[in-house]
XYZ file of C-alpha atoms in Angstrom:
509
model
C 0.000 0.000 0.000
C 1.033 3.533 -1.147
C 0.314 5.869 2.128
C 2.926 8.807 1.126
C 0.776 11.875 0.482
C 1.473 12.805 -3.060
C 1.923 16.845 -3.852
C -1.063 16.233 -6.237
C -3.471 14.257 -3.520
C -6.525 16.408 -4.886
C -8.112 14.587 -7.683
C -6.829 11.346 -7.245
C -8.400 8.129 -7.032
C -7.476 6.247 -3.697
C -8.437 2.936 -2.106
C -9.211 2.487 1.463
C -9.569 -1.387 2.050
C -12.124 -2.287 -0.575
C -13.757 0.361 -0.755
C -13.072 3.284 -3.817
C -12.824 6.905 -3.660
C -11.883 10.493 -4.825
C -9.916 13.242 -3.100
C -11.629 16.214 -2.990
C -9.865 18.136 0.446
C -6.552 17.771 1.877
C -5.844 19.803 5.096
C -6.642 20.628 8.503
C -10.250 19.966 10.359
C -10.360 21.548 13.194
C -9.857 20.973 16.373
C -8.654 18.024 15.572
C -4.738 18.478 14.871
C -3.042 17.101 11.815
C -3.797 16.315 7.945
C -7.210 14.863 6.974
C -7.837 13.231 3.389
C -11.694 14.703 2.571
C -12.693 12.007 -0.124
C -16.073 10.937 -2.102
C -17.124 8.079 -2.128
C -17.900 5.598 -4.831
C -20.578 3.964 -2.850
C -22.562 7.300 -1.454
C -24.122 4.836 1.623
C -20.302 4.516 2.463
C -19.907 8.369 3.923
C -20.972 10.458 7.184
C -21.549 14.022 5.200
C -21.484 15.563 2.056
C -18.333 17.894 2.666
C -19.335 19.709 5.560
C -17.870 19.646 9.088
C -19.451 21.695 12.048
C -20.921 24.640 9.514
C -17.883 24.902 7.228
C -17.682 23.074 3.714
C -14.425 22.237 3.142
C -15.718 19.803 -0.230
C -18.804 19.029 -1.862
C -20.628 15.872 -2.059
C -23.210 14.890 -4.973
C -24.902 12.628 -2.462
C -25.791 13.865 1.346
C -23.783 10.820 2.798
C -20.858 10.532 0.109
C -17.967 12.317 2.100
C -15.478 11.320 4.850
C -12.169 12.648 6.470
C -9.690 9.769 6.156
C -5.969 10.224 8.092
C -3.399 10.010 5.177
C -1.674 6.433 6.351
C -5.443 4.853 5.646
C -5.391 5.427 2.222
C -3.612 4.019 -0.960
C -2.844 5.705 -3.536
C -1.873 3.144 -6.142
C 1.228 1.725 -7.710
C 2.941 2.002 -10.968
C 1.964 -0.068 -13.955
C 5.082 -2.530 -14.123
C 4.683 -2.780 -10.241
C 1.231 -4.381 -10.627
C 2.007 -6.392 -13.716
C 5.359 -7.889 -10.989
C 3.059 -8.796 -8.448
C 0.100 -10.089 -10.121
C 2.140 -12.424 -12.122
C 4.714 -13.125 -9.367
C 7.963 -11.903 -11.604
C 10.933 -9.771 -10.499
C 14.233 -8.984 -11.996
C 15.768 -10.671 -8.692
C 14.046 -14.342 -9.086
C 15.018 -16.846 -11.305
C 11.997 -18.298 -13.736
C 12.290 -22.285 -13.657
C 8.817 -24.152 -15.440
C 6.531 -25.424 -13.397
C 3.997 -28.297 -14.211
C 0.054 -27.720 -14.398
C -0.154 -24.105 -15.738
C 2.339 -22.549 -12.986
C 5.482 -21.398 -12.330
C 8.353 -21.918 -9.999
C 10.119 -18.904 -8.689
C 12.698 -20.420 -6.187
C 10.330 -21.533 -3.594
C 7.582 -19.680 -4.688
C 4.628 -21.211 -7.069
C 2.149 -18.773 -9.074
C -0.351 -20.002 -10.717
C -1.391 -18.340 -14.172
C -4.089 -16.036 -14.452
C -5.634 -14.192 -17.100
C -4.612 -15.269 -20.146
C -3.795 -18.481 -21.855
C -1.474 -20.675 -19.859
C 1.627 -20.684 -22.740
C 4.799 -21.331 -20.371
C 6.814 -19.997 -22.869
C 5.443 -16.677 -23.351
C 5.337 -16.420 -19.294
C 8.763 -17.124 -18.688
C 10.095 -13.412 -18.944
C 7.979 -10.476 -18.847
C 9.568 -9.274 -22.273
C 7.631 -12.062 -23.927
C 3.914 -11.252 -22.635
C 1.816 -9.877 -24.552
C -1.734 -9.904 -23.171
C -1.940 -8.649 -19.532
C -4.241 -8.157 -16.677
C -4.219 -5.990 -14.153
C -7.537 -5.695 -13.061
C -8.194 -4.214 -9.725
C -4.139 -3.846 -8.863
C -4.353 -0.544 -7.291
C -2.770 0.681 -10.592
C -2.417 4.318 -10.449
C 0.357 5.473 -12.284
C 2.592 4.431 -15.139
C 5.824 4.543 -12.831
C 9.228 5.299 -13.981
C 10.043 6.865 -17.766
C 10.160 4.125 -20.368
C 10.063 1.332 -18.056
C 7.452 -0.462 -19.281
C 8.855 -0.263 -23.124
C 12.423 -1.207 -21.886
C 10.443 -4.268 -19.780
C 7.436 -5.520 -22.115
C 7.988 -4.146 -25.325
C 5.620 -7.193 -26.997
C 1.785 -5.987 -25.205
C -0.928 -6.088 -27.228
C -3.619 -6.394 -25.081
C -3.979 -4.761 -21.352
C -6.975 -5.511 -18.828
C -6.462 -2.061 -16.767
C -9.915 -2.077 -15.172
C -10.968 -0.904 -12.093
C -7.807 0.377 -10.967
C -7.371 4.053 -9.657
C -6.539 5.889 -13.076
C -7.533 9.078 -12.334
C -7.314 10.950 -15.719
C -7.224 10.051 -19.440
C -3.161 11.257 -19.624
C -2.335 8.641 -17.050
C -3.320 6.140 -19.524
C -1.221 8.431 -22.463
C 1.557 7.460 -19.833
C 1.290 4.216 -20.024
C -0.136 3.232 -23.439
C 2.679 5.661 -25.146
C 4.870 3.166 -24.002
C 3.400 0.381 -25.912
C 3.937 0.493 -29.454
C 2.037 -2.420 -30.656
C -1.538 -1.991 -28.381
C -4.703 -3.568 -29.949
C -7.157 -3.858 -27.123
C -7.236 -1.723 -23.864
C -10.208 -2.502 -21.457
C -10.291 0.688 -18.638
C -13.658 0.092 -17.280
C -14.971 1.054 -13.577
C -11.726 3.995 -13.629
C -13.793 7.323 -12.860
C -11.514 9.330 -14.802
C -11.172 12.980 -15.942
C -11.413 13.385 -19.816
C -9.632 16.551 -21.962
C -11.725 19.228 -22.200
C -10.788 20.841 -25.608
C -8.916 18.846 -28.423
C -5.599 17.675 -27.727
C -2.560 16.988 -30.608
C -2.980 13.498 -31.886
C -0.042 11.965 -30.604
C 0.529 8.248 -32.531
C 0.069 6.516 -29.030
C -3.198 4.985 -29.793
C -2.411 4.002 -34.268
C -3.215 0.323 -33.672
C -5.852 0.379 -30.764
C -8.827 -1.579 -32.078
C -10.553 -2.425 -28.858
C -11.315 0.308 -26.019
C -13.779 -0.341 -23.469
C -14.562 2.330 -20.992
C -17.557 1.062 -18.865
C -18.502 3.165 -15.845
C -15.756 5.769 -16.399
C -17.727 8.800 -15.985
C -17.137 9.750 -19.994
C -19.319 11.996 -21.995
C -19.968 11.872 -25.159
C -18.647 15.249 -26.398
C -15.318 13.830 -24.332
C -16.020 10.291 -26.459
C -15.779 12.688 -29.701
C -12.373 15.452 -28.272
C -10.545 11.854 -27.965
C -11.389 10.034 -31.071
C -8.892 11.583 -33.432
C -6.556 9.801 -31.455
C -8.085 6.555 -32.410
C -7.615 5.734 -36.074
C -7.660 1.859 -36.325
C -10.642 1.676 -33.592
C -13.057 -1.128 -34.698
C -14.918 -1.381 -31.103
C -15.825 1.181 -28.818
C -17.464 0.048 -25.323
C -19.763 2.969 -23.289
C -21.920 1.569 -20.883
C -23.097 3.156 -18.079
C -21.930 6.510 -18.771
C -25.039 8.839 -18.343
C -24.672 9.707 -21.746
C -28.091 11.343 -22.458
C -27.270 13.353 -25.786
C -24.927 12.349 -29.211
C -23.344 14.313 -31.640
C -22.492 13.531 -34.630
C -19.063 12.134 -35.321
C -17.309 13.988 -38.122
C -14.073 12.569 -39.930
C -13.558 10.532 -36.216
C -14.929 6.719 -35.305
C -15.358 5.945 -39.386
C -13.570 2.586 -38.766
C -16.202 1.611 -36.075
C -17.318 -1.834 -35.959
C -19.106 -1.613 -32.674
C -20.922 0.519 -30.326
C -21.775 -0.340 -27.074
C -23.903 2.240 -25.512
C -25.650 0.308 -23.219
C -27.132 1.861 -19.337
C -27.174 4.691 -21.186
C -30.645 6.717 -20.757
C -30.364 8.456 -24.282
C -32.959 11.229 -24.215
C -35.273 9.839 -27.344
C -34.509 7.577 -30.599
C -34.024 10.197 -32.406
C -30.679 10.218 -30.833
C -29.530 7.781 -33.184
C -29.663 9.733 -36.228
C -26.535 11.276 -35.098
C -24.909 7.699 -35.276
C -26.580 6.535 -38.047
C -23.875 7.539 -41.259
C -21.061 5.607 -39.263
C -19.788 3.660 -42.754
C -18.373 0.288 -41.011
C -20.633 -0.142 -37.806
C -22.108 -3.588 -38.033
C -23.151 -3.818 -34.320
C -25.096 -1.399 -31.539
C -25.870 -2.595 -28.539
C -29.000 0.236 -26.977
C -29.915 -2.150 -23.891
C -31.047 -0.424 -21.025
C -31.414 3.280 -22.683
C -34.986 3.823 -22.158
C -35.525 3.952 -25.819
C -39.228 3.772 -26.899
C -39.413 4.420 -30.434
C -37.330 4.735 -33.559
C -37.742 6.279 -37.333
C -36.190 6.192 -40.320
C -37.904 9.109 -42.299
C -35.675 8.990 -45.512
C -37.592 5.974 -46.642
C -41.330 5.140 -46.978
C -43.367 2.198 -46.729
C -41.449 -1.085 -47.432
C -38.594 0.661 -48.562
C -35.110 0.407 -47.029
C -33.214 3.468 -45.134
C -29.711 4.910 -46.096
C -28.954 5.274 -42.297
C -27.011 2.322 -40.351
C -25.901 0.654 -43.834
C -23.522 -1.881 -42.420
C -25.321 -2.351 -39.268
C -25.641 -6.187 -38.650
C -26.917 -6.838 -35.171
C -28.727 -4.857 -32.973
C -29.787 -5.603 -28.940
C -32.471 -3.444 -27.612
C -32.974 -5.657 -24.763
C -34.875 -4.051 -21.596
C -36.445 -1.196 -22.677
C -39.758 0.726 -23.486
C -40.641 -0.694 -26.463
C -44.499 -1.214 -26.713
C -45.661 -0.102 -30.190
C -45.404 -2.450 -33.345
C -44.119 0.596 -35.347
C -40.736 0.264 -33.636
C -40.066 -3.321 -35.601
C -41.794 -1.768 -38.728
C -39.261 0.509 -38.393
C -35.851 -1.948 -38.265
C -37.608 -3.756 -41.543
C -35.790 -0.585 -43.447
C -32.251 -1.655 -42.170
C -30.993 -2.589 -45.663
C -28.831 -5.584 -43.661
C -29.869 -6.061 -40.400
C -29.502 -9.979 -39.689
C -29.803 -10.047 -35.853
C -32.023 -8.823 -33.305
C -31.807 -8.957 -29.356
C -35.256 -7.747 -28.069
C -35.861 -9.160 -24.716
C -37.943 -7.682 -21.681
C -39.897 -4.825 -23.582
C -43.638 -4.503 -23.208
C -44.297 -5.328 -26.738
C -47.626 -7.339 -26.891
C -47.700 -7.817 -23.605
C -51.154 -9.936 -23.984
C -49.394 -12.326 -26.184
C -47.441 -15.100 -26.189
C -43.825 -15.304 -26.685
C -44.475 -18.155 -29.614
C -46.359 -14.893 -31.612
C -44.439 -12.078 -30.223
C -41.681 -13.651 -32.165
C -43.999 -14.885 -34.935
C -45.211 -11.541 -35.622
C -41.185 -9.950 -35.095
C -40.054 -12.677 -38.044
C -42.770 -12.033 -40.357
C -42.204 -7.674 -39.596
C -38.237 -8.273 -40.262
C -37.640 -9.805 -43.366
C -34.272 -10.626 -43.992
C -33.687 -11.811 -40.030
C -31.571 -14.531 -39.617
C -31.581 -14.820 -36.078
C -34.151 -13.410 -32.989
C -33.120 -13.389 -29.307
C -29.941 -15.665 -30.326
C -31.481 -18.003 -31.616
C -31.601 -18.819 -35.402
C -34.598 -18.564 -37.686
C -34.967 -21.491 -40.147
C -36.661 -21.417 -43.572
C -39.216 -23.574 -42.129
C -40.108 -21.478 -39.531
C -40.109 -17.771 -41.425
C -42.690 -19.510 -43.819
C -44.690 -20.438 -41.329
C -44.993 -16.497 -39.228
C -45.137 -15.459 -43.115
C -47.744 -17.493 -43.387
C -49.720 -17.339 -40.257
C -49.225 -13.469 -40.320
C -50.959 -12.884 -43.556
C -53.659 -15.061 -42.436
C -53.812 -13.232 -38.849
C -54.478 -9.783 -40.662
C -56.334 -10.599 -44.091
C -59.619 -9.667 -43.005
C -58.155 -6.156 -41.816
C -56.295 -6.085 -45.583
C -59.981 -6.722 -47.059
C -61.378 -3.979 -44.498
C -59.340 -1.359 -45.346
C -59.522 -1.623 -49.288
C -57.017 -4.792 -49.727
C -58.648 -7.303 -52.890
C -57.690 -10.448 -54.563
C -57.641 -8.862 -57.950
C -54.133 -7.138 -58.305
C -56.122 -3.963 -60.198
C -58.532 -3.514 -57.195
C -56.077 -3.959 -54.521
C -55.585 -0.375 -53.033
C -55.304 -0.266 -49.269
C -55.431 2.373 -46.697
C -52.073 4.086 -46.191
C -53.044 3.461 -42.016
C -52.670 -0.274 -42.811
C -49.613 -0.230 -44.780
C -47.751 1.714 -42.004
C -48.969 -0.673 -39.522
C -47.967 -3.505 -41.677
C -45.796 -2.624 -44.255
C -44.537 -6.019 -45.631
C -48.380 -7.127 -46.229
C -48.641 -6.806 -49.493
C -44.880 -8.166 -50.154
C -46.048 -11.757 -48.216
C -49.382 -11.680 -50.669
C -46.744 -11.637 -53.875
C -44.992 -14.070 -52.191
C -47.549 -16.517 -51.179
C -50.684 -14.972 -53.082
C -53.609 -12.967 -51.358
C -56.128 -14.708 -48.288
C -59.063 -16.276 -49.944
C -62.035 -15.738 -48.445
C -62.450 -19.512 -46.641
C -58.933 -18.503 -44.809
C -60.185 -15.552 -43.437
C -63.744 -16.985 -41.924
C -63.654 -14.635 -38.415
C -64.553 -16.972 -36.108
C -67.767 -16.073 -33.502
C -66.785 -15.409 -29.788
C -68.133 -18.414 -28.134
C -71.323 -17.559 -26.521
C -74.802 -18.853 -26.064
C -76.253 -16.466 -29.073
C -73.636 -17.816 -31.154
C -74.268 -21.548 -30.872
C -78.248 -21.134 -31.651
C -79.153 -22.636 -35.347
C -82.147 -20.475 -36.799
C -84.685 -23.355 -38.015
C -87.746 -22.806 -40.179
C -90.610 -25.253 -39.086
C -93.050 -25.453 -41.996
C -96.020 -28.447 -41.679
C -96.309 -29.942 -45.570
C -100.299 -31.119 -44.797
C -100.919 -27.770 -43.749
C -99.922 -25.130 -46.651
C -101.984 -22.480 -45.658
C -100.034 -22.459 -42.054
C -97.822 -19.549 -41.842
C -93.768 -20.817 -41.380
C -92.395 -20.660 -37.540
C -88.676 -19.859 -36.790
C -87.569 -21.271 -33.596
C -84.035 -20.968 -32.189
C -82.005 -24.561 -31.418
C -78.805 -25.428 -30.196
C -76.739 -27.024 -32.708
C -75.974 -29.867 -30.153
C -79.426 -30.648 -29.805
C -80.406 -34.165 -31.076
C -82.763 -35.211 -33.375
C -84.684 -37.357 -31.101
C -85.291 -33.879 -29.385
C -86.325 -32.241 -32.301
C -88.946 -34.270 -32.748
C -89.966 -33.628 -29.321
C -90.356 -29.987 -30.022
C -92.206 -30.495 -33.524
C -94.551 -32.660 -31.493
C -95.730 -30.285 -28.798
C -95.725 -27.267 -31.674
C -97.852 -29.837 -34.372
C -99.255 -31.975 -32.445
C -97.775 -34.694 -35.217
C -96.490 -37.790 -33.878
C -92.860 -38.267 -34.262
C -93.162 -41.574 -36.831
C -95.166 -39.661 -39.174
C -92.284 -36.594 -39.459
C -89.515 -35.955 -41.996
C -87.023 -33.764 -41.137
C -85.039 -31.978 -44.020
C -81.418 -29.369 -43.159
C -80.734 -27.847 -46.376
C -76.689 -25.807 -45.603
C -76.122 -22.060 -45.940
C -72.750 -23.416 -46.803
C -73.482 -25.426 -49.975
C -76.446 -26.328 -52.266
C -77.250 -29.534 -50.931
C -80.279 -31.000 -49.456
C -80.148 -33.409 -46.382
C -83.119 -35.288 -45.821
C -83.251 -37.622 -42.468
C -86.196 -39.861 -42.361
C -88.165 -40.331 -39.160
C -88.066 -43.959 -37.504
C -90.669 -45.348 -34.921
């Protein structure tokens, strides 16, 4: 542990046993005597106050209970980069490296077993030779002496620095400058200050292709001042940020792959129009944004959007998402193959087995739903049972079988704009298909029966009302107490409203 008071305490991200923190006051409280640390807190349940001691404010707190006063030997302040990297993998300049069996090594007496990245002996034998490292939650806090790392492991290519106690975005130009052939740098859960204004582009980032920075306290505008130093950058993690507003990216991020902007509570969908001309993304991930709607307004009706080109796969998993028009919408994605929609209140009254029948038949060319692939089989079928599901509606509003009388309502093409695409496809409903079937009541079940008596012409027809369970024993029954004919002398006729056909049943005693 690091318990020296550094000249530049204020603003620095300490430890104080597990628990994370920044500096915000270093100084006298009286009446106590000595130097007090005045910190907040990651965890705002963890403080006493929000700055304030006996009326005076000596710092200021975002939550009521964020702030303490630590004493200065309490706290750590970090260690330097190639410090962690020694300690974490158990190698000095001091011990000799022998091989081990099972994944370990041998330092003199001392066994380490390998963690973090795949357990190649030879690449762990000298710290020259590593090239993927992790130093997740190692207290990391500075990049230590000038050129040490480069003189010590000049092969990185990957580094695991998160949630460690960077405190600003040139701490990590200290270190990465240093490595001249870094690919992927993960820096999540590091509250860190971000420039300001735009800063020279320095050459330190030229190959960086991953960059995670989860829960770092990064805006977007700050996203945007730092991009021109990332010119190779194919994926770009930015969850749980607070970002709330985008700009858009100009001549920066055009080699983007992926954008993870999940936790993010972007203010509408809209948002994403600023995103939308980025020529290589292929992936967004929107989980957890509050996002309730989306539109493409450059193109109509079953016709496909210029905006998000290359994008690929999209996850809008728990969010808002109740209206059908949303998944219209993605239908417009000229190649949009994957789609991650769990936990929205879309359909809520249905079942998941037609949430996602009605999602495959809105979606064309989707190839898989909620991970899990969508065969030709199965598209035919929510084709099929879709254009079945809203044919009468498609008759209602002006849809017909003939191609030159088929003009529906605008209203039902935006509410179900690949309609008349699955009727080319498969043909229009008939009429048999589309029979609405009655609600099941009472009133429903009743069979409208005209009783007419054959020796009695001049008798004026009665209509009585029968359940079509009842038998025909019971019929005869009813004709006897209404006639007063005995039930061997009658013959019963049904002629069906549904075909020309007469059905004559013959009385027996």
């Amino acid at each position: 542990m690091s318990s020296i008071l550094p000249s530049d305490a204020i603003g620095r991200r300490i430890l104080c046993n597990t628990e994370y923190a920044t500096v915000q006051y270093v100084g006298s409280v009286p009446p106590t005597k000595g130097i007090w640390i005045g910190v907040e807190w990651d965890n705002p349940l963890r403080g006493k106050h929000d700055g304030n001691h006996e009326g005076i404010q000596y710092f200021k707190c975002r939550h009521p209970t964020g702030g303490s006063f630590i004493r200065p030997d309490k706290v750590n302040f970090g260690v330097g980069f190639l410090t962690a990297v020694k300690n974490r993998y158990g190698l000095n300049d001091e011990q000799d490296v022998a091989y081990g069996k099972d994944n370990v090594l041998v330092l003199g007496k001392k066994t380490v077993e390998l963690v973090g990245f795949d357990s190649i002996l030879e690449e762990q034998s000298q710290l020259h030779k590593l090239e993927n490292i992790s130093v997740r939650e190692c207290a990391v806090s500075h990049a230590g002496q000038k050129e040490e790392i480069s003189r010590t492991c000049p092969n990185i290519k990957s580094i695991d620095l998160s949630k460690n106690l960077l405190s600003s975005w040139e701490t990590v130009i200290d270190i990465a400058s240093q490595v001249q052939n870094l690919e992927i740098l993960h820096l999540s859960e590091n509250k860190m200050k971000f420039p300001s204004a735009a800063t020279p582009v320095s050459g330190t980032f030229d190959k960086l292709r991953v960059l995670a920075l989860n829960r770092t306290g990064i805006t977007w505008v700050e996203v945007l001042l730092c991009a021109p130093g990332w010119p190779a950058l194919e994926e770009l993690y930015l969850a749980s940020n607070d970002i709330t507003v985008l700009e858009r990216p100009t001549n920066v991020l055009q080699t983007l792959k992926l954008l993870d902007l999940s936790s993010n509570q972007l203010i509408d969908g809209n948002q994403l129009h600023l995103i939308a001309h980025l020529p290589r993304l292929e992936k967004l991930i929107l989980s957890d944004t509050g996002i309730s709607s989306v539109h493409f307004p450059d193109a109509g009706f079953g016709c496909k959007t210029k905006m998000f080109l290359s994008l690929k796969h999209l996850v809008v998993d728990n969010n808002k998402i109740s209206q059908w028009s949303f998944v219209n919408e993605l239908d417009k994605l000229q190649s949009l193959e994957s789609l991650n929609c769990w936990n929205n209140p879309l359909g809520p009254e249905k079942s998941p087995e037609t949430l996602r029948q009605l999602i495959i038949a809105k979606i064309g060319q989707l190839k898989f739903l909620n991970k899990s692939e969508i065969l030709p089989q199965e598209r035919k079928g929510a084709e099929l049972d879709y254009r079945k599901m809203f044919g009468n509606e498609w008759l209602a509003a002006g849809g017909h079988q003939d191609p030159d009388k088929n003009r529906p309502q605008e209203e039902f093409l935006a509410a179900h704009p690949r309609y008349q695409l699955l009727c080319l496809k498969y043909g229009a409903p008939e009429e048999g298909e589309l029979k609405r079937q009655q609600p099941f009541t009472l009133k429903n079940q009743l069979l409208t029966v005209t009783i007419k008596c054959p020796d009695k012409p001049d008798q004026k027809p009665m209509e009585k009302k029968l359940p079509d369970s009842m038998t025909i024993q019971k019929v005869k029954g009813l004709l006897y107490r209404l006639l007063k004919i005995p039930g061997s002398e009658l013959k019963l006729s049904y002629e069906s409203s549904k075909a020309s056909m007469l059905a004559c049943l013959q009385a027996s005693k």
